[in-house]
């Protein structure tokens, strides 16, 4: 009845020798804390203290030895306070006992405000976890890479082509500097997906001719507006519902499935046509995003991928991918049907992919072979934006025109105050080139 | 209306089966009497999504009430994903809820209907299972297959409620399909589920099957704190109502 888990391992033989030496030293000089601190301990900073950011910190600390959380930051002071309470709870609840020693926070390294990310980056950290709403990702990433930090960043990594171009530039800079970037498209680190995808790439289903990807579910959380909140504070606290903050749900959520299509095909779409609308979730409390999209993505060699996503209560739920080839098909993670059938053995331990992505990040840093998923996740993000824009504008959108489009949805300087809600996108009228200024 | 209420009361007094509804909705569910010294009814089926959705997704509220956040603390958080795992929805057992969520549903349903609904105790569940098997607790493989969805026949998914045969009490899926939360805990203070599920091998589906919640059941919830309403990795857990007078 249990879903077997196993802790990921990031210990190479060389590190094992180091660790053993440290243990021996500790035995020789018990109570000498300076000797317990390994020279290769990685100091972690968290930017974005919500449930996912705090969860990402836990995943990172759980994933590897010799990692310490030393700084946190969030726009809102209440989220910082909440995060610290949750970290204390995390340490108490941890039955292995290892987490408590890895959380090294005090008042001086818990920051709030729009510049909190700079203070976290400036706290002598080695790795930064970026988990704020997507609007801020590109600028936070740029600052982190500029400062020479390794990065874990949640998806999506931008909301418009300006952000995506910035992420690609940061990814290139990270490569030059030997810095690691791992993204929260955790299917890429899931043992089942990796096993299936390896077989697909080895030809188990022949040539891929089509795919279908879905994220259909009900609505998500919403925080009723409080009288003391400015427009900007209200929007950021309800970031899901504003395109400039989340990218809309096709970008924020459905990106996971679109990423699987890109992964299977080893390519990004070259053009897209789509439909979408805001039919059910129409109250102003839910900003201006759509509640459903259906997109026809065209990839190289005439391969078409159907993408469908919906957030409407009381409708059929479906979160899945299906890859179709000339010799078979696959759900991309557990089953291949056709000429070379395969099934993931349910008894095989399957590590938690949310932890594994951090184990892979830390191991790659220590091995001196930093993973760099920056361009890959930027391309997937732009793919999802392409679907959104196909629906928003009602036009056929090509990759090249989108990548180079003058679409700039995030104000250069975000600060609390008035900010009108941009109108709901109207196919046939909404232009691809648009900016927060014209909203 | 008054006449219907009187008839309904009469039937209850006789400890007969009855059909209840969630007021303000078209959703109905059936309760069956459990013979014994004290009157007790038990759900004919596991609680289905049709019932659970009303509460979990606030379908009994107006759009205005939903967007004002009324009742937010007593209802589940919005799941990020498909809570039914794509197994099926209409007529399927609700699944992957926490013990706390199952209990809170019962409190809501009791307030909504004015009747005393709750989770079965471990002992009540056992008694219903034994009566349902009419003394034949040593399940043959054939009997088990006739009554229960388990890993050997379910195809790695939950199935619609009441697709297998009813037991001697007229209950469906008491064994298998989704394992069922009961009140009471194991010796470590952890809540338990009974009966086994579609995810368990046949020898762990039966009237004595009991499993305790482990951390594996919510391992991949990527948030901290993890949800108190949903279990990210336990799509094999559900529940059944009992009602006392």
XYZ file of C-alpha atoms in Angstrom:
684
model
C 0.000 0.000 0.000
C 2.969 2.265 0.340
C 4.606 4.151 -2.445
C 8.245 3.241 -1.896
C 10.632 6.129 -1.773
C 14.332 6.166 -1.534
C 16.541 9.051 -0.717
C 18.579 10.242 -3.651
C 22.322 9.936 -3.325
C 24.770 12.552 -4.404
C 27.817 10.982 -2.855
C 30.614 10.230 -5.244
C 33.479 8.032 -4.150
C 35.799 11.015 -3.827
C 33.307 12.823 -1.598
C 32.839 9.700 0.446
C 36.537 9.741 1.217
C 36.273 13.409 2.208
C 33.259 12.780 4.380
C 34.950 9.882 6.097
C 37.951 12.044 6.809
C 35.667 14.700 8.298
C 33.959 12.096 10.436
C 37.321 10.874 11.648
C 38.349 14.434 12.468
C 35.134 14.973 14.365
C 35.770 11.845 16.375
C 39.260 12.994 17.227
C 38.111 16.435 18.337
C 34.565 16.042 19.599
C 32.736 19.319 20.015
C 34.985 21.245 17.678
C 32.364 22.781 15.372
C 34.842 24.423 13.042
C 36.062 21.023 12.003
C 32.516 19.823 11.398
C 32.012 22.466 8.742
C 33.299 20.956 5.546
C 35.020 23.263 3.146
C 32.642 22.154 0.407
C 29.474 22.915 2.362
C 27.099 24.769 0.058
C 25.245 27.763 1.470
C 21.685 28.049 0.170
C 19.564 31.205 -0.123
C 15.816 31.182 -0.756
C 14.056 33.934 -2.723
C 10.258 33.596 -2.507
C 8.955 32.286 0.802
C 5.565 30.825 -0.150
C 4.538 27.188 0.123
C 6.536 26.178 -2.955
C 9.624 28.150 -2.000
C 9.623 26.707 1.506
C 9.003 23.273 0.000
C 11.907 23.777 -2.418
C 14.181 24.686 0.501
C 13.148 21.471 2.246
C 13.702 19.465 -0.930
C 17.163 20.960 -1.363
C 18.186 20.353 2.257
C 16.794 16.806 2.101
C 18.522 16.018 -1.178
C 22.149 16.292 -0.173
C 24.650 16.373 2.612
C 26.624 19.510 3.478
C 24.018 22.026 2.388
C 22.778 24.786 4.685
C 19.926 27.270 4.362
C 21.464 30.567 5.444
C 19.247 33.332 4.005
C 15.627 33.856 2.960
C 13.815 36.728 1.304
C 10.324 37.661 0.163
C 8.513 40.782 -0.954
C 6.107 40.538 1.986
C 7.265 40.622 5.640
C 4.335 38.394 6.670
C 5.503 35.684 4.284
C 9.010 35.848 5.746
C 7.627 35.452 9.266
C 5.407 32.597 8.125
C 8.337 30.913 6.368
C 10.507 31.059 9.464
C 7.726 29.480 11.518
C 7.329 26.790 8.879
C 11.070 26.112 8.823
C 10.988 25.689 12.597
C 8.096 23.273 12.197
C 9.980 21.466 9.429
C 12.952 20.942 11.756
C 10.687 19.665 14.542
C 8.746 17.287 12.306
C 11.833 15.866 10.615
C 12.156 12.347 11.959
C 15.623 11.825 10.508
C 16.863 14.759 12.563
C 19.113 15.987 9.800
C 17.218 19.097 8.768
C 17.533 21.049 11.991
C 21.318 21.317 11.696
C 20.968 22.455 8.077
C 18.742 25.465 8.827
C 20.957 28.335 9.960
C 18.793 31.429 9.946
C 18.527 34.397 12.236
C 16.899 37.825 12.091
C 19.862 39.289 10.245
C 19.477 37.062 7.202
C 15.706 37.074 6.705
C 14.853 39.872 4.301
C 11.701 41.482 2.924
C 10.921 44.093 0.304
C 11.386 44.437 -3.452
C 15.167 44.259 -2.974
C 15.089 41.181 -0.712
C 16.497 39.035 -3.527
C 19.591 41.238 -3.726
C 20.149 40.870 0.000
C 19.810 37.078 -0.202
C 22.238 36.957 -3.125
C 24.593 39.168 -1.105
C 24.557 36.845 1.909
C 27.627 34.825 0.934
C 25.408 32.102 -0.542
C 26.569 29.561 -3.125
C 23.166 28.501 -4.454
C 19.990 30.574 -4.822
C 16.505 29.040 -5.012
C 14.180 31.300 -7.035
C 10.523 30.689 -6.232
C 8.721 34.022 -6.521
C 5.889 34.584 -8.994
C 7.241 34.160 -12.561
C 7.246 37.884 -13.398
C 10.383 38.363 -11.308
C 12.283 35.248 -12.378
C 14.318 36.673 -15.245
C 15.634 39.656 -13.275
C 16.370 37.520 -10.213
C 18.194 34.986 -12.358
C 20.217 37.701 -14.055
C 21.269 39.114 -10.676
C 22.185 35.676 -9.332
C 24.275 34.679 -12.350
C 25.913 38.105 -12.443
C 26.909 37.576 -8.804
C 28.306 34.123 -9.572
C 25.645 31.989 -7.854
C 24.323 28.582 -8.839
C 20.543 28.576 -9.294
C 17.497 26.415 -8.843
C 14.499 28.220 -10.345
C 10.847 27.339 -10.451
C 8.939 27.262 -13.731
C 7.829 29.155 -15.707
C 10.878 31.349 -16.080
C 9.193 34.295 -17.747
C 5.878 35.679 -18.893
C 6.835 37.366 -22.164
C 9.552 37.300 -24.867
C 11.597 40.019 -23.139
C 11.920 37.816 -20.065
C 12.660 34.715 -22.105
C 15.439 36.502 -24.016
C 16.886 37.615 -20.694
C 16.831 34.047 -19.339
C 18.587 32.754 -22.450
C 21.278 35.417 -22.024
C 21.672 34.481 -18.347
C 21.897 30.800 -19.254
C 24.666 31.562 -21.743
C 26.488 33.647 -19.138
C 26.119 30.837 -16.588
C 27.708 28.448 -19.066
C 30.659 30.802 -19.503
C 31.043 31.167 -15.744
C 30.626 27.460 -14.976
C 27.456 28.006 -12.953
C 24.620 25.502 -12.651
C 20.971 26.220 -13.446
C 18.294 23.620 -12.712
C 14.614 24.345 -13.354
C 11.496 23.111 -11.589
C 10.249 21.139 -14.576
C 10.614 18.127 -12.307
C 9.433 15.526 -14.822
C 12.942 15.836 -16.313
C 14.259 14.397 -13.019
C 11.582 11.724 -12.537
C 12.877 8.177 -12.901
C 9.782 6.974 -14.758
C 9.809 9.816 -17.279
C 13.549 9.395 -17.793
C 13.223 5.658 -18.397
C 10.356 6.068 -20.870
C 11.972 8.989 -22.649
C 15.244 7.089 -23.031
C 13.339 4.310 -24.780
C 11.404 6.763 -26.952
C 14.643 8.446 -28.002
C 16.119 5.006 -28.698
C 13.285 4.365 -31.154
C 10.864 2.248 -29.105
C 7.838 3.901 -30.734
C 9.501 4.636 -34.080
C 9.393 8.165 -35.453
C 7.176 10.487 -33.438
C 4.267 11.631 -35.585
C 2.064 13.389 -33.016
C 1.494 14.049 -29.345
C -1.310 15.172 -27.076
C -0.698 17.027 -23.831
C -3.295 18.012 -21.233
C -3.722 19.835 -17.950
C -7.435 20.031 -17.326
C -8.590 20.617 -13.766
C -10.746 22.828 -11.570
C -9.987 26.312 -10.321
C -7.141 27.242 -7.980
C -6.835 29.336 -4.812
C -7.700 33.008 -4.662
C -7.157 35.525 -1.860
C -10.048 37.975 -1.430
C -8.875 41.555 -1.702
C -8.170 43.312 1.595
C -8.934 47.041 1.919
C -5.355 47.940 2.853
C -3.902 46.367 -0.310
C -2.897 48.605 -3.214
C -3.634 47.424 -6.755
C -0.119 46.042 -7.112
C -0.129 44.255 -3.744
C -3.518 42.685 -4.502
C -2.296 41.525 -7.900
C 0.972 40.083 -6.596
C -0.804 38.248 -3.770
C -3.158 36.832 -6.431
C -0.425 36.449 -9.024
C -2.021 33.438 -10.720
C -4.718 35.628 -12.237
C -2.632 38.302 -13.966
C -0.769 37.581 -17.190
C 2.075 39.931 -16.301
C 2.708 37.932 -13.118
C 1.964 34.293 -14.006
C 1.872 34.188 -17.789
C -1.712 32.776 -17.548
C -2.393 29.170 -16.573
C -1.213 27.717 -19.885
C 2.241 29.096 -19.016
C 2.125 28.699 -15.241
C 0.756 25.136 -15.099
C 0.417 23.488 -18.501
C 4.103 24.221 -19.173
C 4.910 20.864 -17.513
C 3.117 18.931 -20.245
C 4.347 21.122 -23.097
C 7.858 20.520 -21.750
C 7.329 16.775 -22.135
C 6.397 17.266 -25.800
C 9.519 19.373 -26.372
C 11.614 16.750 -24.552
C 10.185 13.848 -26.586
C 10.651 15.678 -29.878
C 13.964 17.285 -28.979
C 12.615 20.515 -30.431
C 10.348 23.470 -29.771
C 7.251 24.280 -31.836
C 7.735 26.432 -34.914
C 4.206 27.790 -34.992
C 0.877 27.610 -33.216
C -2.818 28.248 -33.784
C -5.224 28.137 -30.892
C -8.435 29.036 -29.168
C -9.183 29.987 -25.606
C -11.342 32.154 -23.445
C -12.638 33.242 -20.092
C -15.984 31.610 -19.808
C -16.530 30.518 -16.210
C -14.020 32.258 -13.949
C -15.242 35.721 -14.821
C -15.357 37.490 -11.451
C -12.969 40.447 -11.147
C -11.404 38.690 -8.159
C -9.765 36.403 -10.739
C -7.998 39.135 -12.663
C -8.036 38.854 -16.435
C -6.577 35.452 -17.369
C -8.393 32.832 -19.429
C -9.849 29.640 -17.978
C -9.326 27.373 -21.017
C -7.045 26.969 -24.034
C -6.728 24.447 -26.882
C -3.657 24.837 -29.068
C -2.374 23.134 -32.207
C 1.422 23.315 -32.062
C 3.383 22.527 -35.204
C 6.901 21.142 -34.770
C 9.577 20.462 -37.406
C 8.790 17.739 -39.962
C 5.079 18.471 -39.808
C 4.560 16.910 -36.381
C 1.502 18.345 -34.633
C 0.992 18.436 -30.884
C -2.476 19.026 -29.450
C -2.331 20.954 -26.201
C -5.357 21.464 -24.009
C -5.657 23.099 -20.597
C -8.571 24.181 -18.471
C -9.254 25.435 -14.966
C -13.017 25.106 -14.625
C -14.791 23.436 -11.702
C -17.079 20.524 -12.390
C -15.367 19.515 -15.635
C -13.412 16.390 -16.537
C -9.905 16.409 -15.100
C -6.982 15.115 -17.108
C -3.290 15.757 -16.551
C -1.277 13.670 -18.979
C 0.904 13.381 -22.029
C 0.692 10.906 -24.903
C 3.436 10.517 -27.455
C 2.488 8.769 -30.712
C 5.029 7.182 -33.037
C 5.055 5.087 -36.189
C 5.557 1.893 -34.133
C 3.731 2.604 -30.903
C 2.739 5.136 -28.280
C 3.645 6.069 -24.728
C 2.312 7.968 -21.726
C 5.911 9.231 -21.425
C 6.433 7.858 -17.919
C 5.148 4.352 -17.246
C 3.918 2.557 -20.353
C 4.993 2.001 -23.955
C 2.564 0.157 -26.222
C 3.202 -1.147 -29.712
C 6.121 -2.954 -31.313
C 8.406 -2.650 -28.272
C 6.090 -2.749 -25.254
C 7.420 -1.695 -21.855
C 5.973 -0.992 -18.462
C 7.564 0.702 -15.449
C 7.887 -1.897 -12.711
C 5.694 -0.570 -9.907
C 7.937 -2.237 -7.347
C 10.959 -0.186 -8.442
C 11.659 2.579 -5.953
C 10.868 5.928 -7.563
C 12.588 8.865 -5.962
C 10.632 12.027 -5.308
C 11.412 14.141 -8.406
C 11.078 17.366 -6.411
C 13.990 16.178 -4.264
C 15.883 14.520 -7.094
C 16.141 17.772 -9.064
C 18.053 19.297 -6.141
C 20.204 16.185 -5.695
C 21.123 16.428 -9.375
C 21.867 20.157 -9.050
C 24.108 19.776 -5.995
C 25.885 16.706 -7.384
C 26.600 18.520 -10.650
C 28.111 21.479 -8.784
C 30.316 19.195 -6.689
C 31.375 17.168 -9.696
C 32.470 20.344 -11.453
C 30.033 19.549 -14.269
C 27.265 22.063 -13.639
C 23.895 21.224 -15.139
C 22.511 24.092 -17.178
C 18.814 23.763 -17.969
C 18.396 27.489 -18.543
C 17.955 27.494 -22.303
C 15.811 24.380 -22.266
C 13.322 25.784 -19.768
C 13.395 29.182 -21.489
C 12.411 27.481 -24.752
C 9.650 25.534 -23.046
C 8.410 28.731 -21.413
C 8.340 30.478 -24.804
C 6.504 27.472 -26.268
C 3.764 27.905 -23.681
C 3.699 31.674 -24.270
C 3.294 30.876 -27.983
C 0.160 28.895 -27.194
C -1.180 31.724 -25.067
C -0.510 34.318 -27.750
C -2.108 32.166 -30.453
C -5.282 32.173 -28.375
C -5.057 35.770 -27.137
C -4.446 37.273 -30.593
C -6.353 34.742 -32.670
C -3.433 34.776 -35.100
C -0.985 32.127 -36.214
C 2.135 32.771 -34.137
C 5.556 31.654 -35.341
C 8.524 30.981 -33.090
C 10.741 33.573 -34.690
C 8.233 36.408 -34.588
C 7.432 35.601 -30.951
C 11.047 35.325 -29.838
C 11.734 38.742 -31.320
C 8.399 40.342 -30.435
C 8.182 43.673 -28.640
C 5.980 42.357 -25.906
C 6.940 43.649 -22.470
C 4.358 42.859 -19.809
C 6.350 43.475 -16.624
C 6.960 47.069 -15.491
C 10.650 47.928 -15.364
C 10.242 48.915 -11.743
C 7.494 47.179 -9.795
C 6.341 49.089 -6.721
C 3.231 49.218 -4.594
C 0.560 51.582 -5.831
C -2.159 51.894 -8.442
C -2.155 49.556 -11.419
C -5.204 49.071 -13.614
C -6.117 45.531 -14.641
C -5.387 45.016 -18.327
C -8.493 44.068 -20.313
C -9.177 40.397 -21.006
C -7.417 39.480 -24.248
C -9.765 39.542 -27.248
C -8.901 37.360 -30.265
C -8.745 39.426 -33.441
C -8.030 42.599 -31.469
C -5.244 41.916 -28.963
C -1.853 42.611 -30.541
C 1.239 40.487 -30.054
C 3.340 43.615 -29.560
C 2.060 45.178 -26.369
C 3.381 46.451 -23.090
C 2.307 47.045 -19.518
C 2.258 50.741 -20.393
C -0.568 50.268 -22.874
C -2.550 47.962 -20.603
C -43.100 17.746 1.480
C -44.312 17.224 5.048
C -45.722 13.846 4.105
C -42.381 12.829 2.624
C -40.620 13.854 5.807
C -43.031 11.784 7.890
C -42.563 8.728 5.706
C -38.830 9.165 5.873
C -38.952 9.319 9.677
C -41.065 6.192 9.798
C -38.591 4.289 7.668
C -35.705 5.446 9.822
C -37.495 4.294 12.938
C -37.599 0.840 11.465
C -33.900 0.963 10.784
C -34.547 0.407 7.112
C -32.396 1.407 4.163
C -32.943 5.007 3.116
C -31.856 7.432 0.441
C -30.602 10.834 1.510
C -29.738 13.906 -0.511
C -27.419 16.854 -0.136
C -29.875 19.755 0.226
C -29.868 22.178 -2.674
C -28.315 19.640 -5.045
C -29.448 16.677 -7.107
C -26.916 14.431 -5.377
C -28.313 11.357 -3.615
C -26.676 8.636 -1.557
C -27.943 5.405 -0.003
C -27.570 4.199 3.555
C -28.040 0.607 4.711
C -28.890 -0.610 8.224
C -26.309 -2.591 10.163
C -28.105 -5.162 12.354
C -27.191 -4.862 16.030
C -28.211 -3.676 19.459
C -27.814 -0.003 18.521
C -29.342 1.440 15.358
C -26.657 2.243 12.826
C -26.605 2.879 9.103
C -23.603 2.563 6.838
C -23.051 3.909 3.339
C -24.127 1.505 0.609
C -21.094 2.666 -1.361
C -17.933 4.573 -0.688
C -18.505 8.351 -0.810
C -18.376 9.293 -4.491
C -16.946 12.358 -6.183
C -20.544 13.412 -6.923
C -21.011 13.899 -3.184
C -17.518 15.013 -2.255
C -17.258 17.633 -5.015
C -20.189 19.592 -3.578
C -18.214 20.215 -0.417
C -14.635 20.157 -1.682
C -15.255 22.519 -4.597
C -17.917 24.623 -2.869
C -20.552 23.772 -5.472
C -23.236 24.573 -2.898
C -22.085 28.204 -2.824
C -22.918 30.945 -5.288
C -20.082 32.316 -7.446
C -20.254 35.474 -5.325
C -19.852 33.475 -2.116
C -16.982 31.523 -3.632
C -15.058 34.616 -4.700
C -15.607 36.312 -1.329
C -13.770 33.442 0.337
C -16.622 32.581 2.696
C -16.180 29.247 4.460
C -12.587 29.038 3.225
C -11.142 27.518 6.359
C -13.549 24.588 6.564
C -13.109 23.463 2.964
C -10.234 21.771 1.169
C -7.562 23.803 -0.531
C -7.681 23.759 -4.310
C -5.660 20.792 -5.593
C -2.927 21.639 -8.108
C -3.737 18.820 -10.509
C -6.466 16.282 -11.072
C -7.602 14.832 -7.740
C -9.290 11.875 -9.463
C -6.007 10.943 -11.188
C -7.903 10.448 -14.426
C -9.415 7.180 -13.174
C -12.916 8.545 -13.691
C -15.151 10.925 -11.806
C -18.946 10.658 -11.981
C -19.889 7.604 -9.941
C -16.339 6.878 -8.842
C -15.231 6.908 -5.221
C -13.668 10.155 -4.016
C -10.049 9.492 -3.168
C -6.734 10.834 -1.911
C -8.254 12.909 0.860
C -6.642 13.099 4.285
C -8.253 11.658 7.401
C -8.862 15.229 8.516
C -10.649 16.025 5.243
C -12.839 12.916 5.485
C -13.802 13.842 9.041
C -14.493 17.444 8.094
C -16.721 16.323 5.219
C -18.820 14.356 7.709
C -19.177 17.410 9.946
C -20.276 19.509 6.966
C -22.722 16.859 5.754
C -24.213 16.539 9.232
C -24.759 20.294 9.420
C -26.204 20.302 5.904
C -28.631 17.409 6.439
C -29.355 17.691 10.159
C -28.403 14.037 10.602
C -25.463 12.630 12.517
C -23.018 11.403 9.898
C -19.456 10.435 10.770
C -16.683 7.994 9.861
C -17.111 4.426 11.111
C -15.078 3.348 14.091
C -12.586 0.590 13.471
C -14.890 -1.823 15.358
C -18.009 -0.743 13.435
C -16.209 -1.224 10.163
C -15.039 -4.694 11.202
C -18.544 -5.693 12.268
C -20.034 -4.532 8.977
C -17.372 -6.446 7.066
C -17.994 -9.656 9.021
C -21.774 -9.380 8.677
C -21.316 -8.609 4.995
C -19.410 -11.834 4.541
C -22.169 -13.702 6.462
C -19.718 -15.573 8.640
C -17.579 -16.643 5.717
C -14.561 -14.516 6.636
C -12.102 -16.843 4.976
C -12.426 -15.298 1.554
C -11.911 -17.658 -1.329
C -10.169 -16.151 -4.329
C -13.424 -16.424 -6.300
C -15.463 -14.642 -3.623
C -12.853 -11.931 -3.309
C -12.863 -11.373 -7.050
C -16.649 -11.177 -7.050
C -16.686 -8.553 -4.283
C -13.522 -6.530 -4.538
C -11.226 -4.562 -6.810
C -7.622 -5.368 -5.914
C -4.245 -5.188 -7.631
C -4.909 -8.515 -9.314
C -8.034 -7.391 -11.170
C -8.269 -3.579 -11.083
C -5.787 -2.645 -13.813
C -3.992 -0.136 -11.551
C -6.970 2.176 -11.064
C -10.047 2.801 -8.935
C -13.375 1.680 -10.403
C -16.929 3.048 -10.322
C -18.752 2.452 -7.056
C -20.942 -0.670 -6.975
C -19.467 -2.290 -10.079
C -18.715 -5.482 -8.125
C -21.301 -7.629 -6.304
C -22.955 -6.445 -3.092
C -22.185 -8.276 0.139
C -24.778 -9.832 2.456
C -25.577 -6.417 3.967
C -26.085 -4.929 0.522
C -22.818 -2.969 0.712
C -20.539 -2.451 -2.257
C -16.749 -2.206 -2.306
C -16.344 -2.477 1.465
C -13.357 -4.617 0.557
C -11.039 -3.154 -2.067
C -11.520 -0.315 -4.563
C -10.438 2.459 -2.160
C -9.285 1.649 1.359
C -11.538 3.393 3.879
C -10.682 5.803 6.686
C -12.019 4.793 10.088
C -11.816 6.618 13.398
C -9.306 5.270 15.826
C -5.595 4.965 15.280
C -2.869 2.387 15.343
C -0.555 2.048 18.324
C 1.637 4.843 16.962
C -1.302 7.268 16.933
C -1.574 7.258 13.161
C -4.961 7.043 11.447
C -5.737 3.788 9.667
C -7.638 2.694 6.581
C -9.519 -0.598 6.264
C -10.342 -3.193 3.678
C -7.433 -2.785 1.274
C -7.597 -1.135 -2.119
C -7.173 -1.497 -5.886
C -3.469 -0.952 -5.194
C -3.065 -3.910 -2.809
C -2.311 -7.518 -3.692
C -5.323 -9.835 -3.159
C -4.023 -11.237 0.116
C -4.099 -7.725 1.593
C -7.720 -7.089 0.626
C -10.230 -8.447 3.144
C -12.156 -7.935 6.380
C -9.003 -7.802 8.518
C -6.979 -5.565 6.174
C -5.720 -2.501 7.986
C -3.072 -0.022 6.864
C -1.636 2.984 8.627
C -0.710 6.225 6.952
C 2.989 6.598 6.220
C 4.967 9.580 4.955
C 5.002 7.905 1.533
C 1.325 8.780 1.160
C 2.137 12.463 0.797
C 5.790 12.370 -0.236
C 5.538 14.401 -3.438
C 3.391 17.305 -2.274
C 5.913 19.988 -3.282
C 4.629 22.563 -0.820
C 5.611 23.096 2.771
C 3.591 22.776 4.872
C 2.089 19.906 2.917
C -1.649 19.943 2.323
C -3.838 18.990 5.262
C -6.613 18.107 2.799
C -5.074 16.072 -0.024
C -2.600 13.190 -0.185
C -0.336 13.553 -3.215
C 0.597 9.860 -3.344
C -2.410 7.995 -1.921
C -4.975 7.694 -4.726
C -6.040 4.437 -3.061
C -7.655 6.011 0.029
C -11.317 7.009 0.424
C -14.065 6.644 2.997
C -17.600 5.545 3.775
C -20.198 7.200 5.983
C -22.005 5.847 8.988
C -24.983 7.456 10.629
C -26.326 7.040 14.118
C -29.795 8.274 15.144
